[in-house]
């Protein structure tokens, strides 16, 4: 059995708690001293760094949300002078909703270590060719797995996403053994490889897939089509990116790198911390980040934690695959989309608030349609001018969301009215 940082990955419970206590005390003090927004937040509820003596006191700290980060854009949560930072990454989504995260060189080292743990858990060694088809750039997928692969000493192929023919050609010519990308892109690649009759020319043995929800059925399908083992990986930009947690060969949930990210499960409505095994919202406290520390950050991902012994020998707590979100954010083709943004565009463009967002997954690719009722005045317009309006609406939506939906303008009163809450989102994806 191979581990990247065995002492930590197999630490006893006492060793881990002691490390977490020390790191928490130190990060709370640093954050209080260096981030005025945090200091104010803590002062408002009468908590001082001295009140936090270890993990058992964590519940005394206030929660942090994506809105807090957005309100403080861009530098409000920066805990180090800019000259000590070496990197910026950002969440997918729109300009209005973007969160920027900062990294010191030490933050990058730790992030890379977290991803290296994931690669080694998937069987990666320095003999491997790691084919990274996550996007590079502001998105954390490419840079994260790239850094992890370097740490393992594998030969790293920084493919980025897109250009499927070239992906497959390189995969064959350079004998890629570990594929890293979103599960939907993995499924698409698998299908393309099989359709082209190239399955026996590829050398893949494993895949590390994450950044979006995917089902066990999808895992089995990808594994069968590519002849690999497919491992899940989880993370979010705010906590550094992929590598917050990763799957081992048991494939029954993801081990959380809890020496760096302390997890809690809370009730999203009452904010009460729930006992192990309960389903609720995942909250993370970063224990070692320098530039962009997060205390009790609400991920909005609904999840369950388990400390059941794992056959791989790791003692790191496990999280189940996220089971949805406690907010209304949709992840469509890897991009974060909020229905409220769509509503803003529709209203700005003069449409009534009668609309429906229909999301589905066809051949492992997300489809995304927005149906909106035309106004009574538009109803008397000719087909040409309705098409023109559809076009204008599409470009306004695209510039707000960063991805293109299909737009369908329907006749007035044709979208079903609800007697309770309006049903704005119909998500038919079976994940
Ligand atoms: O998706 C980071 C990442 C890159 C993770 C590559 C794994 C691999 P964001 O764009 O900030 O960061 O989106 C974070 O994506 O809160 C979850 O809702 C969702 N998510 C990430 N990984 C998984 C997963 C990256 N394995 C948001 N399963 C998170 C389900 C996931 N959802």
Short mmCIF file of C-alpha atoms and ligand atoms in Angstrom, two decimals:
data_model
loop_
_atom_site.label_atom_id
_atom_site.label_comp_id
_atom_site.label_asym_id
_atom_site.label_seq_id
_atom_site.Cartn_x
_atom_site.Cartn_y
_atom_site.Cartn_z
CA UNK A 1 0.00 0.00 0.00
CA UNK A 2 1.48 3.38 -0.96
CA UNK A 3 0.91 6.72 0.71
CA UNK A 4 2.29 10.12 -0.14
CA UNK A 5 2.55 11.41 3.45
CA UNK A 6 2.00 8.27 5.48
CA UNK A 7 2.58 9.78 8.93
CA UNK A 8 -0.30 12.19 8.42
CA UNK A 9 -2.54 10.00 6.31
CA UNK A 10 -2.37 7.24 8.94
CA UNK A 11 -2.01 9.40 12.07
CA UNK A 12 -3.71 8.18 15.22
CA UNK A 13 -6.82 10.09 16.29
CA UNK A 14 -4.92 11.69 19.17
CA UNK A 15 -2.07 12.82 16.93
CA UNK A 16 -4.50 14.36 14.45
CA UNK A 17 -6.55 16.17 17.10
CA UNK A 18 -3.42 17.57 18.70
CA UNK A 19 -2.18 18.86 15.32
CA UNK A 20 -5.60 20.35 14.53
CA UNK A 21 -5.80 22.07 17.93
CA UNK A 22 -2.38 23.69 17.53
CA UNK A 23 -3.06 24.81 13.97
CA UNK A 24 -6.49 26.19 14.79
CA UNK A 25 -5.23 28.32 17.68
CA UNK A 26 -2.50 29.73 15.46
CA UNK A 27 -4.69 30.44 12.42
CA UNK A 28 -7.42 32.11 14.47
CA UNK A 29 -4.86 34.45 16.00
CA UNK A 30 -3.27 35.27 12.64
CA UNK A 31 -6.62 35.83 10.99
CA UNK A 32 -7.83 38.09 13.80
CA UNK A 33 -4.62 40.12 13.66
CA UNK A 34 -4.31 40.38 9.88
CA UNK A 35 -7.85 40.45 8.44
CA UNK A 36 -9.93 43.41 9.69
CA UNK A 37 -13.19 41.95 8.31
CA UNK A 38 -12.68 38.87 10.48
CA UNK A 39 -11.70 40.89 13.48
CA UNK A 40 -14.94 42.88 13.14
CA UNK A 41 -17.00 39.72 12.66
CA UNK A 42 -15.53 38.18 15.80
CA UNK A 43 -15.83 41.38 17.82
CA UNK A 44 -19.51 41.65 16.87
CA UNK A 45 -20.24 38.38 18.65
CA UNK A 46 -17.75 39.03 21.46
CA UNK A 47 -15.19 36.34 20.63
CA UNK A 48 -11.45 36.83 20.94
CA UNK A 49 -8.61 34.60 19.75
CA UNK A 50 -7.88 33.67 23.39
CA UNK A 51 -11.34 32.02 23.57
CA UNK A 52 -10.29 29.46 20.98
CA UNK A 53 -8.09 26.88 22.67
CA UNK A 54 -8.73 24.05 20.26
CA UNK A 55 -11.21 22.34 17.96
CA UNK A 56 -13.77 22.01 20.77
CA UNK A 57 -14.09 25.82 20.74
CA UNK A 58 -14.60 26.06 16.98
CA UNK A 59 -18.36 26.42 17.40
CA UNK A 60 -17.79 29.82 19.03
CA UNK A 61 -16.57 31.31 15.74
CA UNK A 62 -18.92 32.93 13.22
CA UNK A 63 -19.64 31.32 9.86
CA UNK A 64 -18.34 32.68 6.61
CA UNK A 65 -20.26 32.60 3.32
CA UNK A 66 -19.57 33.13 -0.36
CA UNK A 67 -21.41 36.45 -0.06
CA UNK A 68 -18.95 37.58 2.63
CA UNK A 69 -16.09 36.82 0.25
CA UNK A 70 -17.81 38.53 -2.68
CA UNK A 71 -18.56 41.61 -0.59
CA UNK A 72 -14.88 41.88 0.29
CA UNK A 73 -13.72 41.42 -3.34
CA UNK A 74 -10.89 41.53 -4.19
CA UNK A 75 -8.53 42.04 -1.23
CA UNK A 76 -10.80 42.08 1.85
CA UNK A 77 -9.84 38.61 3.08
CA UNK A 78 -6.20 38.78 2.18
CA UNK A 79 -4.12 37.88 5.25
CA UNK A 80 -0.65 38.46 3.79
CA UNK A 81 0.91 41.44 2.02
CA UNK A 82 0.39 41.12 -1.73
CA UNK A 83 4.14 40.90 -2.26
CA UNK A 84 4.14 37.61 -0.32
CA UNK A 85 1.50 36.12 -2.65
CA UNK A 86 2.49 34.26 -5.80
CA UNK A 87 -0.83 33.16 -7.34
CA UNK A 88 -4.48 34.02 -7.83
CA UNK A 89 -7.21 31.57 -8.85
CA UNK A 90 -10.91 32.20 -9.17
CA UNK A 91 -14.27 30.47 -9.07
CA UNK A 92 -16.12 29.66 -12.25
CA UNK A 93 -19.21 31.74 -12.90
CA UNK A 94 -19.72 35.35 -13.73
CA UNK A 95 -17.89 38.56 -13.01
CA UNK A 96 -20.58 39.50 -10.47
CA UNK A 97 -20.24 36.23 -8.59
CA UNK A 98 -16.51 35.69 -8.77
CA UNK A 99 -14.43 35.00 -5.71
CA UNK A 100 -10.67 35.38 -6.01
CA UNK A 101 -8.37 33.26 -3.87
CA UNK A 102 -4.75 34.15 -3.08
CA UNK A 103 -1.80 31.83 -2.43
CA UNK A 104 1.65 32.20 -0.96
CA UNK A 105 4.32 29.77 -2.19
CA UNK A 106 3.73 27.77 0.98
CA UNK A 107 0.00 27.60 0.22
CA UNK A 108 0.81 26.25 -3.25
CA UNK A 109 3.16 23.65 -1.74
CA UNK A 110 0.46 22.40 0.61
CA UNK A 111 -2.16 22.40 -2.15
CA UNK A 112 0.17 20.39 -4.38
CA UNK A 113 0.77 17.94 -1.50
CA UNK A 114 -2.98 17.46 -1.10
CA UNK A 115 -3.31 16.65 -4.80
CA UNK A 116 -0.25 14.39 -4.64
CA UNK A 117 -1.97 12.39 -1.88
CA UNK A 118 -4.91 11.91 -4.28
CA UNK A 119 -2.68 10.78 -7.14
CA UNK A 120 -0.78 8.29 -4.98
CA UNK A 121 -4.10 6.98 -3.57
CA UNK A 122 -5.17 6.35 -7.18
CA UNK A 123 -2.01 4.26 -7.70
CA UNK A 124 0.17 7.04 -9.13
CA UNK A 125 3.98 6.82 -8.96
CA UNK A 126 6.90 8.52 -10.69
CA UNK A 127 6.55 5.91 -13.45
CA UNK A 128 3.17 7.33 -14.46
CA UNK A 129 2.16 9.74 -17.20
CA UNK A 130 -0.50 12.01 -15.71
CA UNK A 131 -2.75 13.45 -18.39
CA UNK A 132 -4.40 16.59 -16.98
CA UNK A 133 -7.46 17.59 -19.00
CA UNK A 134 -9.00 19.88 -16.39
CA UNK A 135 -9.03 23.48 -17.53
CA UNK A 136 -5.93 25.52 -16.79
CA UNK A 137 -6.16 29.20 -16.01
CA UNK A 138 -8.27 30.73 -13.26
CA UNK A 139 -10.01 27.38 -12.69
CA UNK A 140 -8.18 25.37 -10.04
CA UNK A 141 -8.53 21.91 -11.64
CA UNK A 142 -5.59 22.07 -14.06
CA UNK A 143 -3.09 23.87 -11.80
CA UNK A 144 -3.99 21.69 -8.78
CA UNK A 145 -3.55 18.27 -10.37
CA UNK A 146 -0.56 19.56 -12.32
CA UNK A 147 1.17 20.56 -9.08
CA UNK A 148 0.27 17.26 -7.41
CA UNK A 149 1.66 15.28 -10.32
CA UNK A 150 4.97 17.17 -10.13
CA UNK A 151 5.21 16.37 -6.42
CA UNK A 152 4.71 12.67 -7.10
CA UNK A 153 7.37 12.92 -9.79
CA UNK A 154 5.08 11.66 -12.55
CA UNK A 155 5.50 12.85 -16.11
CA UNK A 156 2.85 15.56 -16.36
CA UNK A 157 0.91 16.29 -19.54
CA UNK A 158 -0.75 19.71 -19.13
CA UNK A 159 -3.39 19.13 -21.81
CA UNK A 160 -6.13 21.43 -20.46
CA UNK A 161 -9.64 20.81 -21.75
CA UNK A 162 -10.98 20.61 -25.30
CA UNK A 163 -9.61 19.40 -28.64
CA UNK A 164 -10.63 15.80 -28.11
CA UNK A 165 -8.78 14.40 -31.14
CA UNK A 166 -5.50 15.81 -29.89
CA UNK A 167 -6.21 14.53 -26.36
CA UNK A 168 -6.65 11.01 -27.70
CA UNK A 169 -3.60 11.23 -29.99
CA UNK A 170 -1.36 12.34 -27.10
CA UNK A 171 -2.90 9.73 -24.83
CA UNK A 172 -1.88 7.05 -27.31
CA UNK A 173 1.52 8.47 -28.38
CA UNK A 174 2.72 9.42 -24.89
CA UNK A 175 1.11 6.44 -23.15
CA UNK A 176 -0.88 8.39 -20.56
CA UNK A 177 -1.67 6.18 -17.57
CA UNK A 178 -3.71 8.49 -15.29
CA UNK A 179 -6.42 10.77 -16.66
CA UNK A 180 -7.52 13.82 -14.63
CA UNK A 181 -10.64 15.69 -15.80
CA UNK A 182 -14.31 16.20 -15.01
CA UNK A 183 -16.36 12.98 -15.03
CA UNK A 184 -18.47 14.30 -17.92
CA UNK A 185 -15.39 14.92 -20.04
CA UNK A 186 -14.03 11.49 -19.08
CA UNK A 187 -17.27 9.91 -20.28
CA UNK A 188 -17.11 11.87 -23.52
CA UNK A 189 -13.47 10.89 -24.09
CA UNK A 190 -14.35 7.24 -23.33
CA UNK A 191 -17.12 7.30 -25.88
CA UNK A 192 -14.95 8.96 -28.53
CA UNK A 193 -12.12 6.45 -27.95
CA UNK A 194 -14.48 3.51 -28.27
CA UNK A 195 -16.25 4.90 -31.33
CA UNK A 196 -12.90 5.37 -33.06
CA UNK A 197 -11.97 1.76 -32.18
CA UNK A 198 -8.88 2.95 -30.27
CA UNK A 199 -9.58 1.34 -26.90
CA UNK A 200 -6.75 -1.23 -27.23
CA UNK A 201 -4.23 1.51 -28.03
CA UNK A 202 -4.59 3.43 -24.78
CA UNK A 203 -2.56 2.67 -21.63
CA UNK A 204 -4.79 4.33 -19.01
CA UNK A 205 -5.11 2.55 -15.67
CA UNK A 206 -6.83 5.16 -13.49
CA UNK A 207 -8.79 8.40 -13.59
CA UNK A 208 -9.17 11.17 -11.00
CA UNK A 209 -12.49 12.86 -11.68
CA UNK A 210 -14.25 15.65 -9.80
CA UNK A 211 -15.45 19.27 -9.82
CA UNK A 212 -19.06 18.19 -10.35
CA UNK A 213 -21.49 15.59 -9.06
CA UNK A 214 -21.39 12.14 -10.68
CA UNK A 215 -23.16 8.91 -9.90
CA UNK A 216 -21.95 5.36 -9.21
CA UNK A 217 -23.55 4.34 -12.54
CA UNK A 218 -21.43 6.89 -14.33
CA UNK A 219 -18.35 5.59 -12.52
CA UNK A 220 -19.04 2.02 -13.64
CA UNK A 221 -19.70 3.12 -17.19
CA UNK A 222 -16.43 5.08 -17.45
CA UNK A 223 -14.48 2.28 -15.78
CA UNK A 224 -15.87 -0.30 -18.21
CA UNK A 225 -15.38 1.82 -21.32
CA UNK A 226 -11.80 2.80 -20.51
CA UNK A 227 -10.73 -0.29 -18.54
CA UNK A 228 -9.62 1.86 -15.59
CA UNK A 229 -10.42 2.53 -11.93
CA UNK A 230 -12.18 5.88 -11.56
CA UNK A 231 -11.55 7.88 -8.37
CA UNK A 232 -13.47 10.87 -7.06
CA UNK A 233 -11.77 14.09 -5.95
CA UNK A 234 -13.38 17.09 -4.26
CA UNK A 235 -12.48 20.67 -3.53
CA UNK A 236 -13.47 24.25 -4.06
CA UNK A 237 -11.63 27.36 -5.11
CA UNK A 238 -12.16 29.04 -1.75
CA UNK A 239 -10.27 26.29 0.10
CA UNK A 240 -7.51 26.23 -2.58
CA UNK A 241 -9.04 23.87 -5.18
CA UNK A 242 -9.10 20.11 -5.79
CA UNK A 243 -7.54 17.94 -3.11
CA UNK A 244 -9.60 18.89 -0.07
CA UNK A 245 -10.58 15.23 -0.20
CA UNK A 246 -9.84 12.24 -2.41
CA UNK A 247 -10.85 8.65 -2.90
CA UNK A 248 -8.69 5.63 -2.15
CA UNK A 249 -8.95 2.16 -3.68
CA UNK A 250 -11.92 1.28 -1.45
CA UNK A 251 -13.95 3.83 -3.46
CA UNK A 252 -16.46 4.41 -0.66
CA UNK A 253 -16.12 8.13 -0.09
CA UNK A 254 -13.31 10.65 -0.03
CA UNK A 255 -10.69 11.00 2.70
CA UNK A 256 -10.53 14.61 3.83
CA UNK A 257 -7.07 16.11 4.26
CA UNK A 258 -8.14 17.07 7.75
CA UNK A 259 -4.68 18.21 8.82
CA UNK A 260 -5.32 21.18 6.50
CA UNK A 261 -9.13 21.37 6.29
CA UNK A 262 -11.22 20.75 9.39
CA UNK A 263 -14.75 19.61 8.45
CA UNK A 264 -18.02 20.14 10.28
CA UNK A 265 -21.56 19.17 9.26
CA UNK A 266 -24.23 21.69 10.20
CA UNK A 267 -27.96 22.01 9.83
CA UNK A 268 -28.18 24.67 7.07
CA UNK A 269 -31.26 26.26 8.68
CA UNK A 270 -30.51 26.22 12.41
CA UNK A 271 -26.68 26.24 12.00
CA UNK A 272 -26.44 23.60 14.71
CA UNK A 273 -23.38 21.33 14.46
CA UNK A 274 -24.60 17.79 13.77
CA UNK A 275 -23.08 14.54 15.05
CA UNK A 276 -21.03 12.22 12.85
CA UNK A 277 -23.14 10.33 10.36
CA UNK A 278 -25.76 13.08 9.99
CA UNK A 279 -26.58 14.58 6.66
CA UNK A 280 -26.07 18.32 6.49
CA UNK A 281 -24.05 21.16 5.05
CA UNK A 282 -20.30 20.77 4.92
CA UNK A 283 -18.31 23.56 6.58
CA UNK A 284 -14.53 23.84 6.35
CA UNK A 285 -11.95 25.65 8.43
CA UNK A 286 -8.57 25.90 6.76
CA UNK A 287 -5.89 25.07 9.30
CA UNK A 288 -2.71 25.99 7.47
CA UNK A 289 -3.46 28.52 4.76
CA UNK A 290 -1.46 31.74 4.87
CA UNK A 291 -2.80 34.14 2.23
CA UNK A 292 -6.50 33.28 2.27
CA UNK A 293 -7.50 31.60 5.54
CA UNK A 294 -11.13 30.58 5.93
CA UNK A 295 -12.76 29.97 9.28
CA UNK A 296 -16.00 27.98 9.21
CA UNK A 297 -16.66 28.47 5.51
CA UNK A 298 -20.10 27.24 4.46
CA UNK A 299 -19.61 25.22 1.27
CA UNK A 300 -23.37 24.74 0.69
CA UNK A 301 -22.58 21.14 -0.28
CA UNK A 302 -24.82 18.62 1.46
CA UNK A 303 -22.82 15.70 2.74
CA UNK A 304 -22.24 13.01 5.39
CA UNK A 305 -18.97 12.31 7.25
CA UNK A 306 -17.79 8.92 8.44
CA UNK A 307 -14.95 7.72 10.64
CA UNK A 308 -15.53 4.06 9.81
CA UNK A 309 -12.22 2.24 9.50
CA UNK A 310 -10.99 2.13 5.92
CA UNK A 311 -9.28 -0.91 4.40
CA UNK A 312 -6.66 1.35 2.77
CA UNK A 313 -5.18 2.10 6.21
CA UNK A 314 -5.78 5.85 6.06
CA UNK A 315 -7.30 7.30 9.21
CA UNK A 316 -8.42 10.56 7.58
CA UNK A 317 -12.17 11.09 8.00
CA UNK A 318 -14.25 10.36 4.89
CA UNK A 319 -16.99 12.40 3.23
CA UNK A 320 -19.65 10.84 1.03
CA UNK A 321 -20.15 12.14 -2.49
CA UNK A 322 -21.89 15.52 -2.13
CA UNK A 323 -25.66 14.94 -2.37
CA UNK A 324 -26.75 18.35 -3.57
CA UNK A 325 -26.53 21.90 -2.32
CA UNK A 326 -28.23 23.92 0.37
CA UNK A 327 -28.43 26.96 -1.91
CA UNK A 328 -29.87 27.09 -5.40
CA UNK A 329 -26.54 27.09 -7.23
CA UNK A 330 -26.44 24.81 -10.26
CA UNK A 331 -23.22 23.51 -11.73
CA UNK A 332 -23.75 23.28 -15.47
CA UNK A 333 -20.88 22.05 -17.64
CA UNK A 334 -18.58 22.94 -14.76
CA UNK A 335 -19.82 26.52 -14.48
CA UNK A 336 -21.57 27.80 -11.35
CA UNK A 337 -24.97 29.25 -12.28
CA UNK A 338 -27.44 30.91 -9.91
CA UNK A 339 -31.11 31.12 -11.01
CA UNK A 340 -31.20 34.63 -9.56
CA UNK A 341 -28.70 35.78 -12.21
CA UNK A 342 -30.97 34.44 -14.94
CA UNK A 343 -33.94 36.22 -13.44
CA UNK A 344 -31.98 39.48 -13.35
CA UNK A 345 -31.22 39.24 -17.07
CA UNK A 346 -34.80 38.35 -17.99
CA UNK A 347 -36.22 41.27 -16.05
CA UNK A 348 -33.56 43.66 -17.39
CA UNK A 349 -34.49 42.61 -20.91
CA UNK A 350 -38.17 43.33 -20.29
CA UNK A 351 -39.52 39.79 -19.82
CA UNK A 352 -41.99 38.77 -17.13
CA UNK A 353 -40.73 36.66 -14.22
CA UNK A 354 -42.39 33.57 -15.66
CA UNK A 355 -39.59 31.30 -16.63
CA UNK A 356 -38.20 27.84 -16.18
CA UNK A 357 -34.66 26.54 -16.28
CA UNK A 358 -34.42 22.99 -17.61
CA UNK A 359 -31.17 21.11 -17.09
CA UNK A 360 -30.54 17.56 -18.26
CA UNK A 361 -27.61 15.31 -19.02
CA UNK A 362 -27.56 13.71 -22.47
CA UNK A 363 -24.63 11.45 -23.37
CA UNK A 364 -22.91 12.70 -20.22
CA UNK A 365 -23.05 16.31 -21.37
CA UNK A 366 -25.23 18.86 -19.57
CA UNK A 367 -28.01 20.47 -21.58
CA UNK A 368 -29.30 23.82 -20.42
CA UNK A 369 -32.50 25.47 -21.65
CA UNK A 370 -34.25 28.60 -20.45
CA UNK A 371 -37.93 28.94 -21.29
CA UNK A 372 -39.48 32.34 -20.77
CA UNK A 373 -42.91 33.67 -21.56
CA UNK A 374 -43.14 36.53 -24.03
CA UNK A 375 -45.02 39.66 -23.02
CA UNK A 376 -48.51 40.28 -24.43
CA UNK A 377 -47.04 42.96 -26.74
CA UNK A 378 -44.48 40.52 -28.12
CA UNK A 379 -47.26 38.01 -28.78
CA UNK A 380 -48.44 40.08 -31.75
CA UNK A 381 -44.91 40.38 -33.21
CA UNK A 382 -43.93 38.46 -36.33
CA UNK A 383 -41.65 35.41 -36.25
CA UNK A 384 -38.63 37.39 -37.46
CA UNK A 385 -38.75 39.88 -34.63
CA UNK A 386 -39.26 37.13 -32.03
CA UNK A 387 -36.16 35.37 -33.36
CA UNK A 388 -34.28 38.65 -33.11
CA UNK A 389 -35.40 39.05 -29.49
CA UNK A 390 -34.37 35.45 -28.72
CA UNK A 391 -30.97 36.28 -30.11
CA UNK A 392 -30.61 39.43 -27.99
CA UNK A 393 -31.69 37.57 -24.88
CA UNK A 394 -29.22 34.78 -25.58
CA UNK A 395 -26.30 37.15 -25.83
CA UNK A 396 -27.31 38.96 -22.59
CA UNK A 397 -27.56 35.60 -20.80
CA UNK A 398 -24.26 34.43 -22.20
CA UNK A 399 -22.43 37.51 -21.03
CA UNK A 400 -23.93 37.19 -17.53
CA UNK A 401 -23.45 33.45 -17.10
CA UNK A 402 -20.32 32.69 -19.06
CA UNK A 403 -22.03 29.77 -20.84
CA UNK A 404 -24.72 29.59 -23.52
CA UNK A 405 -28.14 28.24 -22.69
CA UNK A 406 -30.71 27.32 -25.33
CA UNK A 407 -33.37 30.03 -25.19
CA UNK A 408 -37.02 29.36 -25.93
CA UNK A 409 -39.54 32.20 -25.84
CA UNK A 410 -42.96 30.67 -25.28
CA UNK A 411 -46.48 32.08 -25.48
CA UNK A 412 -47.93 34.04 -22.53
CA UNK A 413 -49.29 31.91 -19.65
CA UNK A 414 -47.87 28.67 -21.06
CA UNK A 415 -45.50 27.99 -18.16
CA UNK A 416 -47.35 26.12 -15.40
CA UNK A 417 -48.11 28.26 -12.35
CA UNK A 418 -47.39 26.75 -8.99
CA UNK A 419 -49.65 26.96 -5.97
CA UNK A 420 -46.73 27.04 -3.63
CA UNK A 421 -43.21 28.12 -4.39
CA UNK A 422 -42.57 28.68 -8.08
CA UNK A 423 -40.70 25.80 -9.68
CA UNK A 424 -37.95 27.63 -11.48
CA UNK A 425 -35.48 24.84 -11.95
CA UNK A 426 -36.17 21.44 -13.44
CA UNK A 427 -32.99 19.45 -13.04
CA UNK A 428 -33.48 16.10 -14.78
CA UNK A 429 -29.88 14.96 -14.30
CA UNK A 430 -29.77 11.63 -12.50
CA UNK A 431 -26.80 12.18 -10.21
O1 LIG B 1 -14.53 22.48 -8.81
C1 LIG B 1 -12.37 22.44 -7.71
C2 LIG B 1 -12.09 21.10 -8.28
C3 LIG B 1 -11.38 20.98 -9.46
C4 LIG B 1 -12.51 19.94 -7.61
C5 LIG B 1 -11.08 19.74 -9.98
C6 LIG B 1 -12.21 18.69 -8.11
C7 LIG B 1 -11.50 18.58 -9.30
P1 LIG B 1 -15.13 25.29 -7.88
O2 LIG B 1 -15.22 25.61 -9.33
O3 LIG B 1 -14.93 26.41 -6.92
O4 LIG B 1 -13.93 24.31 -7.57
O5 LIG B 1 -16.46 24.48 -7.50
C8 LIG B 1 -16.63 23.96 -6.21
O6 LIG B 1 -17.93 22.12 -7.10
O7 LIG B 1 -18.62 23.31 -3.81
C9 LIG B 1 -19.08 21.34 -5.19
O8 LIG B 1 -20.41 21.83 -5.25
C10 LIG B 1 -18.62 20.99 -6.60
N1 LIG B 1 -17.71 19.83 -6.58
C11 LIG B 1 -16.35 19.83 -6.60
N2 LIG B 1 -15.89 18.55 -6.58
C12 LIG B 1 -16.98 17.73 -6.55
C13 LIG B 1 -17.17 16.32 -6.51
C14 LIG B 1 -13.72 23.05 -8.10
N3 LIG B 1 -16.15 15.46 -6.53
C15 LIG B 1 -17.95 23.18 -6.13
N4 LIG B 1 -18.44 15.85 -6.47
C16 LIG B 1 -18.12 22.45 -4.81
C17 LIG B 1 -19.50 16.69 -6.44
C18 LIG B 1 -18.14 18.55 -6.54
N5 LIG B 1 -19.39 18.04 -6.49
#
